[in-house]
């Protein structure tokens, strides 16, 4: 380990684990300039997760649940980049490029891995394409916009079936994050719908899917039951012992084959190891990096790990710590102390921590909490929730902003403006189960489809014109001639497709002659044997 | 004109002209259900333009400068869609599709055209690709994020030249909107840069380009001079009699050939007719729809126009009204009255309005104003600016939110969080002037290039390997083999290219075999005659 004038600590990850490690190091090495701290984070802010559900309803301003990392740890060099690779052998971390396409490499004496985990929909067909994840700030915004868009469309939709699907909102996962999300969503769509003149609040259906027999398995049964009853009274339909198996653009598919027709499916369930962590060669336990009680990664001196990406043993109980913010924060302090001990040759601390409690907000002035063994529910729990999290929210300016948001939210109506993010013309993905209509004759030709796997059939009236499989494309005719679809395309099996939107297609088609020739050939053949 | 039980008024455009027409109609037809009002708007909110510059600095919350249209005109049917075409002959308007690819058609008895104008960069090469427009709310957000991104990158950039370009911010256009934008930008980067440990405020360069001899030509000379001196004292470099001629990813090109190296170029200048308006066959004057003093479009009974897209004559002066919000609002009231008169057979009003005054905010507690003939500048003008616009901001809840924002802004530091919008993997465009390096040997291969027009050359060391022109592509090798660029590509002339990012390229390349074959051929030929 470098005992030189400058010891370089490099922290990977801008969540609670990473940022609080930097903060603790700055505190421990107050007037000591011999420590150089670097932090690589995708975003330049720390998201205060407990308040994230309130972004959906807008009761907290979008920017107020996040705190600039630079303010929290002013003496740390922040690299707002993505980590591309970690080379433990040569002690080098490579980041993504910025304005210029140059790779950027950083070396270290101590490496702190705090990369968390990621949402992973790969096990359930169609979720990647059609479910909305809920983990990052961006997800909260996307969900909010999506809900408002669904209300906008329902307001002018005349077909009853489509209207019902637009007004059905499904959340999968009855743990803390799913319950908090469904509570906020339910409050928001019911209050927000009043501003839509053609929507009746009675038409709105909010469904929570949960795999177990009772929601909130993290809490004692009495509290979980309280929460469950409260949500049901507020109009949330709770489906217990129910598994989400897949999704298409039209519905959520439950295990057993039941379909819930919806345009809004939010999934909080599957989390998987960060691919960067998965690529490391060190020992892992269920995808989490194994560390000793000092938070060191065995066999890699100078490498540390904490938070959701690490299996941190509590040395008293021997159990791995749960993946919560309060644990990550305590681990960060212990880890920072141990880095100091390592540099100064003093004694390291072993990690031990008893969780202080658990709380879950249920929206609309209600919550459940178990704190120091006491159980609380309803309004009092809600007041405590707000008070405790406001105190925990890092940064005085944020505390003031959130307190103000909460006050205004009490007196002002909910916001229903939809803030569309600018999107590049692009390539998307979609998933269809067998027997679905991908587009109908007469529809607008708004994109090209390329079959990734599965089979589709092209139908005109009652006649099947042909079948298409992987590597083949359809839908180009309506794009090239700017006319409505001249046939219907259905999935014959479970199908995955790439979609190329009109703008992207025209740009490529116009400017890449070999590609134009390719499509001209395809279309010529189709005209001979008319298909689509 | 339909005198039936239901008269349908359809308004196109969700700016001041359109929304205030709907509001005025709702007021006039208070208890009268015989009028059916429809409004088509791209967004479900009205942007309060005067406060838009404050979105850049974050002193007003993003959502607080916009008001939900549904709240302003609760009895109007709002269609949050894009207008696709207007058929004046058959009295039908077609909108874009929503969740389903179906066209949506609306008929009308009265049509109100309030489509405003658009930003048009087509006259200046490279601006479309590399300049940031500043007209919509989304633009404000994009600019804010871009500025923070530039600061983030400058903070970790080691090359002095690149660092200088990252810390140079250029605004083109010295009218109201350019001046307000540069004032907010200047305040924001200078205050925000304090949170970046490696940036010295002295390194920051903020430049305002203006075509005339004095900024703010809309105001009397004394006020304009006051504003000009004030901005210069605050560190804004004002370049008078200077025209922006073009831009590349590296610099802003001035008339005369001077280059200002920058990564942030904001242009507020060129506005052009909305293409929907341009496509109409009615009479126009400099692209604006000609209307009579009653705001009727001649030869098309039941069709009306107002706001920036219409040439509205003031019947007293005969002059066309300037394109400002205060005029649009007055026109809306007159127009609504005339629709009522038309339906009831009473007398129509002729449009006449004297502007009340003009105001421009200069950031940091200063402004200039000319109101009822009085000239004001400095702190008092700023107080008046805030007071008047707060009163004009529609909606009590918005007034409270903005007043709160302003109060918090006085006591809290500026926000430097960068809210990245989710982007689809995509197709982009870029422009290069002759002799620029498009990428260097050894750079990361992050995208494919397709030449739209112009010539590039491929160079390895000192050897020119070949030239490429329109319809040819380069850069695919590094993408396919995931290796650094193996040659340098330079522009030989002014060049426009399409770029296909790594994710989009791989999706298409993997799943569309004919395309893969095409690129395999291209690469094979290059290996024979090695190029790039």
PDB file of N, CA and C in Angstrom, chain A residues 42 44-45 70-71 75 77 80-81 84 100-102 104 137 152-153 155-157 195-197 398 404 414-416 418-420 425-427 443-444 452 471 498 507 511 513-515 518, chain B residues 42 44-45 70-71 75-77 80-81 84 100-102 104 137 152-153 155-157 195-197 398 404 414-416 418-420 425-427 443-444 452 471 498 507 511 513-515 518:
ATOM      1  N   UNK A  42     -22.347   7.949 -12.012  1.00  0.00           N
ATOM      2  CA  UNK A  42     -23.071   8.233 -13.254  1.00  0.00           C
ATOM      3  C   UNK A  42     -23.719   9.608 -13.230  1.00  0.00           C
ATOM      4  N   UNK A  44     -24.317  13.450 -11.038  1.00  0.00           N
ATOM      5  CA  UNK A  44     -23.586  14.309 -10.112  1.00  0.00           C
ATOM      6  C   UNK A  44     -24.362  14.565  -8.828  1.00  0.00           C
ATOM      7  N   UNK A  45     -25.363  13.717  -8.572  1.00  0.00           N
ATOM      8  CA  UNK A  45     -26.148  13.904  -7.349  1.00  0.00           C
ATOM      9  C   UNK A  45     -26.404  12.569  -6.657  1.00  0.00           C
ATOM     10  N   UNK A  70     -21.095  17.223  -5.098  1.00  0.00           N
ATOM     11  CA  UNK A  70     -20.023  18.196  -4.851  1.00  0.00           C
ATOM     12  C   UNK A  70     -20.232  18.991  -3.572  1.00  0.00           C
ATOM     13  N   UNK A  71     -21.496  19.219  -3.218  1.00  0.00           N
ATOM     14  CA  UNK A  71     -21.767  19.962  -1.988  1.00  0.00           C
ATOM     15  C   UNK A  71     -21.530  19.094  -0.766  1.00  0.00           C
ATOM     16  N   UNK A  75     -14.233  18.213  -0.976  1.00  0.00           N
ATOM     17  CA  UNK A  75     -12.801  17.988  -1.198  1.00  0.00           C
ATOM     18  C   UNK A  75     -12.529  16.728  -2.009  1.00  0.00           C
ATOM     19  N   UNK A  77     -12.630  14.665  -5.615  1.00  0.00           N
ATOM     20  CA  UNK A  77     -12.697  14.864  -7.066  1.00  0.00           C
ATOM     21  C   UNK A  77     -13.808  14.004  -7.621  1.00  0.00           C
ATOM     22  N   UNK A  80     -18.045  12.626 -13.141  1.00  0.00           N
ATOM     23  CA  UNK A  80     -19.410  12.283 -13.531  1.00  0.00           C
ATOM     24  C   UNK A  80     -19.343  11.512 -14.838  1.00  0.00           C
ATOM     25  N   UNK A  81     -19.028  10.262 -14.740  1.00  0.00           N
ATOM     26  CA  UNK A  81     -18.834   9.392 -15.880  1.00  0.00           C
ATOM     27  C   UNK A  81     -19.370   8.029 -15.505  1.00  0.00           C
ATOM     28  N   UNK A  84     -16.421   1.944 -16.904  1.00  0.00           N
ATOM     29  CA  UNK A  84     -16.494   0.992 -18.006  1.00  0.00           C
ATOM     30  C   UNK A  84     -15.855  -0.339 -17.643  1.00  0.00           C
ATOM     31  N   UNK A 100     -15.410  14.385 -25.667  1.00  0.00           N
ATOM     32  CA  UNK A 100     -14.496  13.800 -26.644  1.00  0.00           C
ATOM     33  C   UNK A 100     -14.435  12.301 -26.459  1.00  0.00           C
ATOM     34  N   UNK A 101     -14.286  11.548 -27.540  1.00  0.00           N
ATOM     35  CA  UNK A 101     -14.313  10.090 -27.425  1.00  0.00           C
ATOM     36  C   UNK A 101     -12.996   9.508 -26.928  1.00  0.00           C
ATOM     37  N   UNK A 102     -12.509  10.005 -25.795  1.00  0.00           N
ATOM     38  CA  UNK A 102     -11.268   9.472 -25.249  1.00  0.00           C
ATOM     39  C   UNK A 102     -11.559   8.650 -24.001  1.00  0.00           C
ATOM     40  N   UNK A 104     -10.781   7.310 -20.284  1.00  0.00           N
ATOM     41  CA  UNK A 104     -10.188   8.032 -19.170  1.00  0.00           C
ATOM     42  C   UNK A 104      -9.811   6.998 -18.133  1.00  0.00           C
ATOM     43  N   UNK A 137     -33.938   8.290 -10.184  1.00  0.00           N
ATOM     44  CA  UNK A 137     -34.731   9.495 -10.308  1.00  0.00           C
ATOM     45  C   UNK A 137     -35.397   9.573 -11.674  1.00  0.00           C
ATOM     46  N   UNK A 152     -54.214  11.632 -20.375  1.00  0.00           N
ATOM     47  CA  UNK A 152     -54.481  12.494 -21.539  1.00  0.00           C
ATOM     48  C   UNK A 152     -55.172  11.699 -22.645  1.00  0.00           C
ATOM     49  N   UNK A 153     -54.621  10.488 -22.903  1.00  0.00           N
ATOM     50  CA  UNK A 153     -55.161   9.683 -23.985  1.00  0.00           C
ATOM     51  C   UNK A 153     -56.550   9.153 -23.626  1.00  0.00           C
ATOM     52  N   UNK A 155     -58.708  10.520 -21.824  1.00  0.00           N
ATOM     53  CA  UNK A 155     -59.654  11.634 -21.875  1.00  0.00           C
ATOM     54  C   UNK A 155     -60.271  11.805 -23.258  1.00  0.00           C
ATOM     55  N   UNK A 156     -59.531  11.447 -24.319  1.00  0.00           N
ATOM     56  CA  UNK A 156     -60.068  11.643 -25.671  1.00  0.00           C
ATOM     57  C   UNK A 156     -60.317  10.316 -26.389  1.00  0.00           C
ATOM     58  N   UNK A 157     -60.141   9.192 -25.683  1.00  0.00           N
ATOM     59  CA  UNK A 157     -60.322   7.891 -26.326  1.00  0.00           C
ATOM     60  C   UNK A 157     -61.803   7.520 -26.340  1.00  0.00           C
ATOM     61  N   UNK A 195     -58.990  16.845 -13.004  1.00  0.00           N
ATOM     62  CA  UNK A 195     -58.781  17.909 -13.988  1.00  0.00           C
ATOM     63  C   UNK A 195     -59.108  17.456 -15.410  1.00  0.00           C
ATOM     64  N   UNK A 196     -59.436  16.178 -15.594  1.00  0.00           N
ATOM     65  CA  UNK A 196     -59.747  15.682 -16.933  1.00  0.00           C
ATOM     66  C   UNK A 196     -61.261  15.599 -17.062  1.00  0.00           C
ATOM     67  N   UNK A 197     -61.825  16.363 -17.992  1.00  0.00           N
ATOM     68  CA  UNK A 197     -63.270  16.495 -17.965  1.00  0.00           C
ATOM     69  C   UNK A 197     -64.006  15.236 -18.363  1.00  0.00           C
ATOM     70  N   UNK A 398     -31.561  21.395   1.068  1.00  0.00           N
ATOM     71  CA  UNK A 398     -32.558  20.401   0.675  1.00  0.00           C
ATOM     72  C   UNK A 398     -33.646  20.265   1.721  1.00  0.00           C
ATOM     73  N   UNK A 404     -40.631  23.025   2.401  1.00  0.00           N
ATOM     74  CA  UNK A 404     -41.492  23.957   1.671  1.00  0.00           C
ATOM     75  C   UNK A 404     -42.414  23.211   0.717  1.00  0.00           C
ATOM     76  N   UNK A 414     -52.626  18.980  -6.929  1.00  0.00           N
ATOM     77  CA  UNK A 414     -51.484  18.281  -7.538  1.00  0.00           C
ATOM     78  C   UNK A 414     -51.259  18.755  -8.964  1.00  0.00           C
ATOM     79  N   UNK A 415     -50.029  18.638  -9.366  1.00  0.00           N
ATOM     80  CA  UNK A 415     -49.587  19.125 -10.656  1.00  0.00           C
ATOM     81  C   UNK A 415     -49.844  18.086 -11.721  1.00  0.00           C
ATOM     82  N   UNK A 416     -50.359  18.489 -12.880  1.00  0.00           N
ATOM     83  CA  UNK A 416     -50.578  17.483 -13.911  1.00  0.00           C
ATOM     84  C   UNK A 416     -49.850  17.820 -15.196  1.00  0.00           C
ATOM     85  N   UNK A 418     -47.041  17.526 -17.918  1.00  0.00           N
ATOM     86  CA  UNK A 418     -46.258  16.388 -18.372  1.00  0.00           C
ATOM     87  C   UNK A 418     -44.997  16.925 -19.018  1.00  0.00           C
ATOM     88  N   UNK A 419     -43.874  16.632 -18.423  1.00  0.00           N
ATOM     89  CA  UNK A 419     -42.620  17.185 -18.887  1.00  0.00           C
ATOM     90  C   UNK A 419     -41.950  16.192 -19.806  1.00  0.00           C
ATOM     91  N   UNK A 420     -42.137  16.367 -21.104  1.00  0.00           N
ATOM     92  CA  UNK A 420     -41.562  15.375 -22.018  1.00  0.00           C
ATOM     93  C   UNK A 420     -40.076  15.571 -22.168  1.00  0.00           C
ATOM     94  N   UNK A 425     -34.110  10.457 -32.437  1.00  0.00           N
ATOM     95  CA  UNK A 425     -34.841   9.513 -33.284  1.00  0.00           C
ATOM     96  C   UNK A 425     -34.184   8.159 -33.079  1.00  0.00           C
ATOM     97  N   UNK A 426     -34.990   7.108 -32.985  1.00  0.00           N
ATOM     98  CA  UNK A 426     -34.305   5.945 -32.484  1.00  0.00           C
ATOM     99  C   UNK A 426     -34.821   4.582 -32.800  1.00  0.00           C
ATOM    100  N   UNK A 427     -34.130   3.684 -32.141  1.00  0.00           N
ATOM    101  CA  UNK A 427     -34.336   2.262 -32.266  1.00  0.00           C
ATOM    102  C   UNK A 427     -34.963   1.804 -30.959  1.00  0.00           C
ATOM    103  N   UNK A 443     -53.873   1.303 -40.162  1.00  0.00           N
ATOM    104  CA  UNK A 443     -53.136   2.063 -39.145  1.00  0.00           C
ATOM    105  C   UNK A 443     -52.136   2.989 -39.822  1.00  0.00           C
ATOM    106  N   UNK A 444     -51.652   3.967 -39.038  1.00  0.00           N
ATOM    107  CA  UNK A 444     -50.602   4.831 -39.557  1.00  0.00           C
ATOM    108  C   UNK A 444     -49.280   4.078 -39.567  1.00  0.00           C
ATOM    109  N   UNK A 452     -36.557 -10.210 -34.247  1.00  0.00           N
ATOM    110  CA  UNK A 452     -35.372 -10.713 -33.545  1.00  0.00           C
ATOM    111  C   UNK A 452     -35.541 -12.210 -33.298  1.00  0.00           C
ATOM    112  N   UNK A 471     -34.565 -11.979 -38.534  1.00  0.00           N
ATOM    113  CA  UNK A 471     -33.741 -11.356 -39.566  1.00  0.00           C
ATOM    114  C   UNK A 471     -34.563 -10.743 -40.676  1.00  0.00           C
ATOM    115  N   UNK A 498     -37.219  -5.518 -33.085  1.00  0.00           N
ATOM    116  CA  UNK A 498     -36.617  -4.183 -33.011  1.00  0.00           C
ATOM    117  C   UNK A 498     -37.538  -3.259 -33.774  1.00  0.00           C
ATOM    118  N   UNK A 507     -33.790   8.865 -42.279  1.00  0.00           N
ATOM    119  CA  UNK A 507     -32.419   9.365 -42.300  1.00  0.00           C
ATOM    120  C   UNK A 507     -31.493   8.309 -42.909  1.00  0.00           C
ATOM    121  N   UNK A 511     -29.806   8.394 -46.823  1.00  0.00           N
ATOM    122  CA  UNK A 511     -28.391   8.734 -46.955  1.00  0.00           C
ATOM    123  C   UNK A 511     -27.457   7.552 -47.121  1.00  0.00           C
ATOM    124  N   UNK A 513     -27.075   4.666 -49.546  1.00  0.00           N
ATOM    125  CA  UNK A 513     -27.611   4.041 -50.763  1.00  0.00           C
ATOM    126  C   UNK A 513     -27.669   2.512 -50.711  1.00  0.00           C
ATOM    127  N   UNK A 514     -26.641   1.811 -50.168  1.00  0.00           N
ATOM    128  CA  UNK A 514     -26.760   0.348 -50.158  1.00  0.00           C
ATOM    129  C   UNK A 514     -27.992  -0.105 -49.369  1.00  0.00           C
ATOM    130  N   UNK A 515     -28.300   0.617 -48.297  1.00  0.00           N
ATOM    131  CA  UNK A 515     -29.464   0.269 -47.494  1.00  0.00           C
ATOM    132  C   UNK A 515     -30.740   0.530 -48.293  1.00  0.00           C
ATOM    133  N   UNK A 518     -31.210  -2.195 -50.676  1.00  0.00           N
ATOM    134  CA  UNK A 518     -31.684  -3.367 -49.953  1.00  0.00           C
ATOM    135  C   UNK A 518     -33.201  -3.315 -49.768  1.00  0.00           C
TER     136      UNK A 518
ATOM    137  N   UNK B  42     -49.272  20.618 -28.410  1.00  0.00           N
ATOM    138  CA  UNK B  42     -48.215  19.610 -28.265  1.00  0.00           C
ATOM    139  C   UNK B  42     -48.016  19.216 -26.811  1.00  0.00           C
ATOM    140  N   UNK B  44     -49.318  19.641 -22.552  1.00  0.00           N
ATOM    141  CA  UNK B  44     -50.541  19.905 -21.802  1.00  0.00           C
ATOM    142  C   UNK B  44     -50.412  21.111 -20.877  1.00  0.00           C
ATOM    143  N   UNK B  45     -49.430  21.951 -21.151  1.00  0.00           N
ATOM    144  CA  UNK B  45     -49.244  23.132 -20.318  1.00  0.00           C
ATOM    145  C   UNK B  45     -48.940  24.359 -21.165  1.00  0.00           C
ATOM    146  N   UNK B  70     -55.446  22.366 -18.681  1.00  0.00           N
ATOM    147  CA  UNK B  70     -56.733  21.899 -18.167  1.00  0.00           C
ATOM    148  C   UNK B  70     -57.246  22.731 -16.996  1.00  0.00           C
ATOM    149  N   UNK B  71     -56.322  23.280 -16.206  1.00  0.00           N
ATOM    150  CA  UNK B  71     -56.740  24.104 -15.076  1.00  0.00           C
ATOM    151  C   UNK B  71     -57.199  25.465 -15.562  1.00  0.00           C
ATOM    152  N   UNK B  75     -63.371  23.738 -19.196  1.00  0.00           N
ATOM    153  CA  UNK B  75     -64.480  23.262 -20.011  1.00  0.00           C
ATOM    154  C   UNK B  75     -64.069  23.027 -21.471  1.00  0.00           C
ATOM    155  N   UNK B  76     -62.777  23.127 -21.721  1.00  0.00           N
ATOM    156  CA  UNK B  76     -62.275  22.897 -23.077  1.00  0.00           C
ATOM    157  C   UNK B  76     -61.783  21.462 -23.199  1.00  0.00           C
ATOM    158  N   UNK B  77     -62.057  20.812 -24.321  1.00  0.00           N
ATOM    159  CA  UNK B  77     -61.486  19.489 -24.573  1.00  0.00           C
ATOM    160  C   UNK B  77     -60.068  19.664 -25.064  1.00  0.00           C
ATOM    161  N   UNK B  80     -53.829  16.558 -26.339  1.00  0.00           N
ATOM    162  CA  UNK B  80     -52.380  16.721 -26.232  1.00  0.00           C
ATOM    163  C   UNK B  80     -51.737  15.894 -27.332  1.00  0.00           C
ATOM    164  N   UNK B  81     -51.761  16.412 -28.506  1.00  0.00           N
ATOM    165  CA  UNK B  81     -51.264  15.739 -29.691  1.00  0.00           C
ATOM    166  C   UNK B  81     -50.580  16.782 -30.561  1.00  0.00           C
ATOM    167  N   UNK B  84     -51.092  17.389 -37.408  1.00  0.00           N
ATOM    168  CA  UNK B  84     -50.347  16.854 -38.558  1.00  0.00           C
ATOM    169  C   UNK B  84     -50.723  17.567 -39.848  1.00  0.00           C
ATOM    170  N   UNK B 100     -51.824   4.247 -29.671  1.00  0.00           N
ATOM    171  CA  UNK B 100     -52.118   3.410 -30.831  1.00  0.00           C
ATOM    172  C   UNK B 100     -51.858   4.192 -32.102  1.00  0.00           C
ATOM    173  N   UNK B 101     -51.371   3.532 -33.151  1.00  0.00           N
ATOM    174  CA  UNK B 101     -51.015   4.264 -34.374  1.00  0.00           C
ATOM    175  C   UNK B 101     -52.235   4.604 -35.240  1.00  0.00           C
ATOM    176  N   UNK B 102     -53.230   5.242 -34.651  1.00  0.00           N
ATOM    177  CA  UNK B 102     -54.407   5.626 -35.426  1.00  0.00           C
ATOM    178  C   UNK B 102     -54.420   7.127 -35.652  1.00  0.00           C
ATOM    179  N   UNK B 104     -56.184  10.729 -35.969  1.00  0.00           N
ATOM    180  CA  UNK B 104     -57.312  11.241 -35.214  1.00  0.00           C
ATOM    181  C   UNK B 104     -57.767  12.487 -35.946  1.00  0.00           C
ATOM    182  N   UNK B 137     -39.803  25.042 -23.077  1.00  0.00           N
ATOM    183  CA  UNK B 137     -39.363  24.627 -21.759  1.00  0.00           C
ATOM    184  C   UNK B 137     -38.263  23.572 -21.858  1.00  0.00           C
ATOM    185  N   UNK B 152     -18.762  19.953 -15.446  1.00  0.00           N
ATOM    186  CA  UNK B 152     -18.287  18.645 -14.962  1.00  0.00           C
ATOM    187  C   UNK B 152     -17.050  18.200 -15.734  1.00  0.00           C
ATOM    188  N   UNK B 153     -17.130  18.346 -17.061  1.00  0.00           N
ATOM    189  CA  UNK B 153     -16.022  17.882 -17.891  1.00  0.00           C
ATOM    190  C   UNK B 153     -14.803  18.766 -17.711  1.00  0.00           C
ATOM    191  N   UNK B 155     -13.930  20.308 -15.148  1.00  0.00           N
ATOM    192  CA  UNK B 155     -13.360  20.041 -13.822  1.00  0.00           C
ATOM    193  C   UNK B 155     -12.318  18.922 -13.867  1.00  0.00           C
ATOM    194  N   UNK B 156     -12.475  17.957 -14.790  1.00  0.00           N
ATOM    195  CA  UNK B 156     -11.528  16.842 -14.833  1.00  0.00           C
ATOM    196  C   UNK B 156     -10.674  16.840 -16.109  1.00  0.00           C
ATOM    197  N   UNK B 157     -10.809  17.886 -16.942  1.00  0.00           N
ATOM    198  CA  UNK B 157     -10.065  17.925 -18.200  1.00  0.00           C
ATOM    199  C   UNK B 157      -8.657  18.456 -17.952  1.00  0.00           C
ATOM    200  N   UNK B 195     -18.726  25.374  -6.817  1.00  0.00           N
ATOM    201  CA  UNK B 195     -18.796  24.011  -6.280  1.00  0.00           C
ATOM    202  C   UNK B 195     -17.848  23.056  -6.986  1.00  0.00           C
ATOM    203  N   UNK B 196     -17.157  23.532  -8.008  1.00  0.00           N
ATOM    204  CA  UNK B 196     -16.229  22.657  -8.729  1.00  0.00           C
ATOM    205  C   UNK B 196     -14.817  22.971  -8.269  1.00  0.00           C
ATOM    206  N   UNK B 197     -14.159  21.984  -7.676  1.00  0.00           N
ATOM    207  CA  UNK B 197     -12.909  22.316  -6.992  1.00  0.00           C
ATOM    208  C   UNK B 197     -11.782  22.689  -7.932  1.00  0.00           C
ATOM    209  N   UNK B 398     -49.608  28.665  -9.118  1.00  0.00           N
ATOM    210  CA  UNK B 398     -48.324  28.996  -9.715  1.00  0.00           C
ATOM    211  C   UNK B 398     -47.722  30.243  -9.089  1.00  0.00           C
ATOM    212  N   UNK B 404     -42.526  31.475  -3.779  1.00  0.00           N
ATOM    213  CA  UNK B 404     -41.722  30.662  -2.860  1.00  0.00           C
ATOM    214  C   UNK B 404     -40.341  30.381  -3.446  1.00  0.00           C
ATOM    215  N   UNK B 414     -27.244  28.127  -5.541  1.00  0.00           N
ATOM    216  CA  UNK B 414     -27.849  27.609  -6.777  1.00  0.00           C
ATOM    217  C   UNK B 414     -27.623  26.102  -6.895  1.00  0.00           C
ATOM    218  N   UNK B 415     -28.532  25.489  -7.582  1.00  0.00           N
ATOM    219  CA  UNK B 415     -28.552  24.052  -7.732  1.00  0.00           C
ATOM    220  C   UNK B 415     -27.649  23.630  -8.871  1.00  0.00           C
ATOM    221  N   UNK B 416     -26.847  22.596  -8.681  1.00  0.00           N
ATOM    222  CA  UNK B 416     -25.989  22.195  -9.793  1.00  0.00           C
ATOM    223  C   UNK B 416     -26.235  20.752 -10.177  1.00  0.00           C
ATOM    224  N   UNK B 418     -27.600  17.776 -12.345  1.00  0.00           N
ATOM    225  CA  UNK B 418     -27.816  17.659 -13.775  1.00  0.00           C
ATOM    226  C   UNK B 418     -28.825  16.548 -13.990  1.00  0.00           C
ATOM    227  N   UNK B 419     -29.991  16.907 -14.498  1.00  0.00           N
ATOM    228  CA  UNK B 419     -31.073  15.945 -14.640  1.00  0.00           C
ATOM    229  C   UNK B 419     -31.042  15.390 -16.046  1.00  0.00           C
ATOM    230  N   UNK B 420     -30.408  14.244 -16.222  1.00  0.00           N
ATOM    231  CA  UNK B 420     -30.314  13.721 -17.584  1.00  0.00           C
ATOM    232  C   UNK B 420     -31.635  13.129 -18.030  1.00  0.00           C
ATOM    233  N   UNK B 425     -31.617   4.862 -27.977  1.00  0.00           N
ATOM    234  CA  UNK B 425     -30.411   4.716 -28.788  1.00  0.00           C
ATOM    235  C   UNK B 425     -30.704   5.292 -30.149  1.00  0.00           C
ATOM    236  N   UNK B 426     -29.763   6.026 -30.721  1.00  0.00           N
ATOM    237  CA  UNK B 426     -30.261   6.798 -31.831  1.00  0.00           C
ATOM    238  C   UNK B 426     -29.322   7.225 -32.927  1.00  0.00           C
ATOM    239  N   UNK B 427     -29.955   8.004 -33.759  1.00  0.00           N
ATOM    240  CA  UNK B 427     -29.364   8.540 -34.947  1.00  0.00           C
ATOM    241  C   UNK B 427     -29.195  10.033 -34.704  1.00  0.00           C
ATOM    242  N   UNK B 443      -8.784   7.041 -30.681  1.00  0.00           N
ATOM    243  CA  UNK B 443     -10.022   7.416 -29.995  1.00  0.00           C
ATOM    244  C   UNK B 443     -10.885   6.179 -29.791  1.00  0.00           C
ATOM    245  N   UNK B 444     -11.830   6.319 -28.875  1.00  0.00           N
ATOM    246  CA  UNK B 444     -12.798   5.246 -28.691  1.00  0.00           C
ATOM    247  C   UNK B 444     -13.766   5.224 -29.867  1.00  0.00           C
ATOM    248  N   UNK B 452     -23.437  12.647 -45.541  1.00  0.00           N
ATOM    249  CA  UNK B 452     -24.629  13.164 -46.217  1.00  0.00           C
ATOM    250  C   UNK B 452     -24.198  14.054 -47.381  1.00  0.00           C
ATOM    251  N   UNK B 471     -23.094   9.148 -49.158  1.00  0.00           N
ATOM    252  CA  UNK B 471     -23.585   7.785 -49.261  1.00  0.00           C
ATOM    253  C   UNK B 471     -22.593   6.757 -48.751  1.00  0.00           C
ATOM    254  N   UNK B 498     -24.510  11.830 -40.860  1.00  0.00           N
ATOM    255  CA  UNK B 498     -25.412  11.187 -39.905  1.00  0.00           C
ATOM    256  C   UNK B 498     -24.532  10.363 -38.981  1.00  0.00           C
ATOM    257  N   UNK B 507     -27.678  -3.102 -32.533  1.00  0.00           N
ATOM    258  CA  UNK B 507     -29.022  -3.682 -32.625  1.00  0.00           C
ATOM    259  C   UNK B 507     -29.347  -3.991 -34.081  1.00  0.00           C
ATOM    260  N   UNK B 511     -29.346  -7.886 -35.865  1.00  0.00           N
ATOM    261  CA  UNK B 511     -30.639  -8.488 -36.156  1.00  0.00           C
ATOM    262  C   UNK B 511     -31.106  -8.368 -37.595  1.00  0.00           C
ATOM    263  N   UNK B 513     -29.752  -9.368 -40.975  1.00  0.00           N
ATOM    264  CA  UNK B 513     -28.638 -10.015 -41.699  1.00  0.00           C
ATOM    265  C   UNK B 513     -28.230  -9.316 -42.990  1.00  0.00           C
ATOM    266  N   UNK B 514     -29.171  -8.815 -43.821  1.00  0.00           N
ATOM    267  CA  UNK B 514     -28.698  -8.155 -45.053  1.00  0.00           C
ATOM    268  C   UNK B 514     -27.805  -6.954 -44.740  1.00  0.00           C
ATOM    269  N   UNK B 515     -28.115  -6.268 -43.648  1.00  0.00           N
ATOM    270  CA  UNK B 515     -27.299  -5.124 -43.270  1.00  0.00           C
ATOM    271  C   UNK B 515     -25.927  -5.593 -42.799  1.00  0.00           C
ATOM    272  N   UNK B 518     -23.895  -6.399 -45.704  1.00  0.00           N
ATOM    273  CA  UNK B 518     -23.458  -5.153 -46.326  1.00  0.00           C
ATOM    274  C   UNK B 518     -22.199  -4.618 -45.644  1.00  0.00           C
TER     275      UNK B 518
END
